[in-house]
PDB file of C-alpha atoms in Angstrom:
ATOM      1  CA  UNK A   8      14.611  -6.753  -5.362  1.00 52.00           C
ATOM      2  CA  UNK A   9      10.805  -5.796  -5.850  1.00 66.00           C
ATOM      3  CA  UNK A  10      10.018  -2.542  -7.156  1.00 79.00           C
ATOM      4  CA  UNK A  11       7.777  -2.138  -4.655  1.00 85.00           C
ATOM      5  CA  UNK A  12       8.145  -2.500  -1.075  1.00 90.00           C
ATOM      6  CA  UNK A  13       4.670  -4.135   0.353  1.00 92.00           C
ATOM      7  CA  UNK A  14       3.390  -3.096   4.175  1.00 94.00           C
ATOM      8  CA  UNK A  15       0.683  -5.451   5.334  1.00 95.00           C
ATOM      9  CA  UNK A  16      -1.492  -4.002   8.217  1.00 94.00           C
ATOM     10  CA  UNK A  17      -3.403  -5.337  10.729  1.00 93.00           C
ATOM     11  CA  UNK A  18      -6.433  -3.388  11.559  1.00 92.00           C
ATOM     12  CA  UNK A  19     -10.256  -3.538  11.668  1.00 93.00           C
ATOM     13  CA  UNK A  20     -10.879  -0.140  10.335  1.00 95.00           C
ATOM     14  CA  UNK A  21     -11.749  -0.092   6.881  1.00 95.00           C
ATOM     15  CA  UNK A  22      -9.137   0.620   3.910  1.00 95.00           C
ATOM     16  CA  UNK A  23     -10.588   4.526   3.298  1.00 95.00           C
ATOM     17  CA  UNK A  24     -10.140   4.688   6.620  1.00 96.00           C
ATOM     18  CA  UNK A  25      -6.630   3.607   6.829  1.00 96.00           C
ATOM     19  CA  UNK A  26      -5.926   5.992   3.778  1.00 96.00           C
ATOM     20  CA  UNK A  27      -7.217   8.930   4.931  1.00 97.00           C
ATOM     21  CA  UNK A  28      -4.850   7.908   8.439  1.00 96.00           C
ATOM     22  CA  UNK A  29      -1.900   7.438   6.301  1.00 96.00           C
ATOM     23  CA  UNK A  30      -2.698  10.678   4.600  1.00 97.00           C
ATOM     24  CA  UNK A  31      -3.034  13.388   7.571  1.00 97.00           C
ATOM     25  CA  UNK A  32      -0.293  11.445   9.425  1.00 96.00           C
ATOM     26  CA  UNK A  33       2.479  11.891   6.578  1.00 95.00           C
ATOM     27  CA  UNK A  34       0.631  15.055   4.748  1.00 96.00           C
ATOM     28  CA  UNK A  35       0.105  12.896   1.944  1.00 97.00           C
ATOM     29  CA  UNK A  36      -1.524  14.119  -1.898  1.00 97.00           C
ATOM     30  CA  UNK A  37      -4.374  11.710  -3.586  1.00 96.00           C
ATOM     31  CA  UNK A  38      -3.667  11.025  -6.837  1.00 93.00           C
ATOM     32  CA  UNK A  39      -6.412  12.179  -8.925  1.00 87.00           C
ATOM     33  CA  UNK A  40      -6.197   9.909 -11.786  1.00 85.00           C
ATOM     34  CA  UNK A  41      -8.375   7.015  -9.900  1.00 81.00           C
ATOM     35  CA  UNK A  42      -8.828   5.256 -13.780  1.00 85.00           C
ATOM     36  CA  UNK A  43      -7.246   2.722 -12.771  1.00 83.00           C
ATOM     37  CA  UNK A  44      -8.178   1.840  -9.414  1.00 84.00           C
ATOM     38  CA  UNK A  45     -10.018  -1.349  -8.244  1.00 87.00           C
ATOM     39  CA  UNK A  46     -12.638  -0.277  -5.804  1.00 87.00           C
ATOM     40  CA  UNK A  47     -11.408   0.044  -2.712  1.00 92.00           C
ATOM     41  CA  UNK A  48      -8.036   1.032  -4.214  1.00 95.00           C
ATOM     42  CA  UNK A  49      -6.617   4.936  -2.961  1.00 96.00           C
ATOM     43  CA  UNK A  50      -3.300   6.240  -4.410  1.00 95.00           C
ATOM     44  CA  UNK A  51      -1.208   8.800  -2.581  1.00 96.00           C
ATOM     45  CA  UNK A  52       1.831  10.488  -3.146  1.00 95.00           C
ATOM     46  CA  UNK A  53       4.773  12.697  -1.457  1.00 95.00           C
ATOM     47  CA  UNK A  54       7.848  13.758  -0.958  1.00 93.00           C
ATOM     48  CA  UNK A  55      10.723  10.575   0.395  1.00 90.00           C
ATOM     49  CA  UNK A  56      12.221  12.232   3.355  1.00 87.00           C
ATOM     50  CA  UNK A  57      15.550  10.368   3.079  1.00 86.00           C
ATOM     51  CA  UNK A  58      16.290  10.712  -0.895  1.00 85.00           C
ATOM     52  CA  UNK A  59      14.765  12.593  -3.984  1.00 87.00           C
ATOM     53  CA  UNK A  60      11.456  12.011  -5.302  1.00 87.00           C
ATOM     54  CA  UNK A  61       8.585  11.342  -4.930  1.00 91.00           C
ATOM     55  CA  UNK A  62       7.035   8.557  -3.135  1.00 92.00           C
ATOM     56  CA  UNK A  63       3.873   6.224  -4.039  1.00 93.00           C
ATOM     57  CA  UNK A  64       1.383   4.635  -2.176  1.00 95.00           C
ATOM     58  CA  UNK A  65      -1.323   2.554  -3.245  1.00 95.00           C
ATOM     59  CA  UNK A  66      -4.068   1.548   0.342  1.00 96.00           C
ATOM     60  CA  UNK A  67      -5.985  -1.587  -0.283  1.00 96.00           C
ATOM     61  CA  UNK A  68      -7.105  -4.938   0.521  1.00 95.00           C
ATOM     62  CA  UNK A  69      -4.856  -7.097   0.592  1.00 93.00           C
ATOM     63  CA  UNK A  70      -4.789  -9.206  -2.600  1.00 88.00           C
ATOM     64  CA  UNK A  71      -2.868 -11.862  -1.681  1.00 85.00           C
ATOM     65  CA  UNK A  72      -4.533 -13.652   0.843  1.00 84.00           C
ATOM     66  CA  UNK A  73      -5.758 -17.397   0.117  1.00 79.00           C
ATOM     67  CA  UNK A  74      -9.298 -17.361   1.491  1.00 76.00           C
ATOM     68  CA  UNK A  75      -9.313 -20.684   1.997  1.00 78.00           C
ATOM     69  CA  UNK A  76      -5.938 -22.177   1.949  1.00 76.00           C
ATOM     70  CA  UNK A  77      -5.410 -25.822   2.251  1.00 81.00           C
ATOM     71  CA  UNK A  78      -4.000 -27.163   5.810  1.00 82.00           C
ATOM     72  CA  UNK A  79      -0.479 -26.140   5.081  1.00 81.00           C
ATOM     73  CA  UNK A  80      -0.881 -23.543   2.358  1.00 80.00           C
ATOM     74  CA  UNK A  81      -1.446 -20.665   4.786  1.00 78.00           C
ATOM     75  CA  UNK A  82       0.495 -17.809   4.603  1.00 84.00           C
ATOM     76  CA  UNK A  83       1.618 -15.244   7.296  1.00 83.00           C
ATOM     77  CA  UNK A  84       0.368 -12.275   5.439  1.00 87.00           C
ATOM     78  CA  UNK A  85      -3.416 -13.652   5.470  1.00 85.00           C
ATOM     79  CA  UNK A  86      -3.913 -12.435   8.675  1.00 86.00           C
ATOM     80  CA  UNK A  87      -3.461  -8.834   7.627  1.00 91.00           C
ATOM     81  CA  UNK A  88      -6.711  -7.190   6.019  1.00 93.00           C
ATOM     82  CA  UNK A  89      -4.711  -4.084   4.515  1.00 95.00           C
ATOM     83  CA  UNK A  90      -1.566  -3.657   2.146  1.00 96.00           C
ATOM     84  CA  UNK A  91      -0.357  -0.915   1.903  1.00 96.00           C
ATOM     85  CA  UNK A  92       2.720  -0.402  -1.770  1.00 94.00           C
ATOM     86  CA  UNK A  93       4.888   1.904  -1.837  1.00 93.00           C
ATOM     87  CA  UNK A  94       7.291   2.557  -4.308  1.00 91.00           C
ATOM     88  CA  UNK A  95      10.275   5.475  -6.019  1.00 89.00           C
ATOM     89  CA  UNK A  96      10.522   5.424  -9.554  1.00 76.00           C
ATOM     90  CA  UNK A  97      12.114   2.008 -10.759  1.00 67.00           C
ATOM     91  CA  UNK A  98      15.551   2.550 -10.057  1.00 68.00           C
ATOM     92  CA  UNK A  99      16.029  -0.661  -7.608  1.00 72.00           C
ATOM     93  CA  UNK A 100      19.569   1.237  -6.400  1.00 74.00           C
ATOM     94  CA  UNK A 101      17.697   3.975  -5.109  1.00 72.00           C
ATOM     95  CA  UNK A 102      14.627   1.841  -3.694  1.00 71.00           C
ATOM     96  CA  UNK A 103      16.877   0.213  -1.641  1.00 72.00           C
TER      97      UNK A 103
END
């Protein structure tokens, strides 16, 4: 199992845009330490409703589309402009 579960969005608005969505919609924290962020990369954080702790989210585009795949190498993800990650710690027991 991943460590982080991946969200891929389809959506013409751009990725601060979907962010600042996702933010307002689950009253979500940035994270401030944007060091290590690609551009167009936004961190967020809060509270998992269904466990303890403290959930992750990184918004941006998504990285693994194949811009142009090969007749058969296309992928059903390439479609979607946006990933959303999410993630809880490392503990694969309680990510699932």
């Amino acid at each position: 199992m991943a460590v982080r579960e991946n969200i891929f969005l389809q959506s013409d608005s751009a990725v601060r845009d979907e962010t600042k969505l996702l933010q307002d919609l689950l009253r979500l924290e940035p994270i401030p330490d944007r060091s290590a962020a690609e551009p167009d990369q936004y961190g967020l954080r809060g509270p998992a409703r269904t466990v303890d702790g403290v959930l992750g989210y990184v918004v941006q585009p998504n990285k693994h589309v194949v811009p142009d795949a090969e007749p058969g190498e296309e992928q059903a993800i390439d479609a979607y402009p946006t990933e959303i990650d999410i993630w809880l710690g490392r503990d694969e027991a309680v990510q699932m």
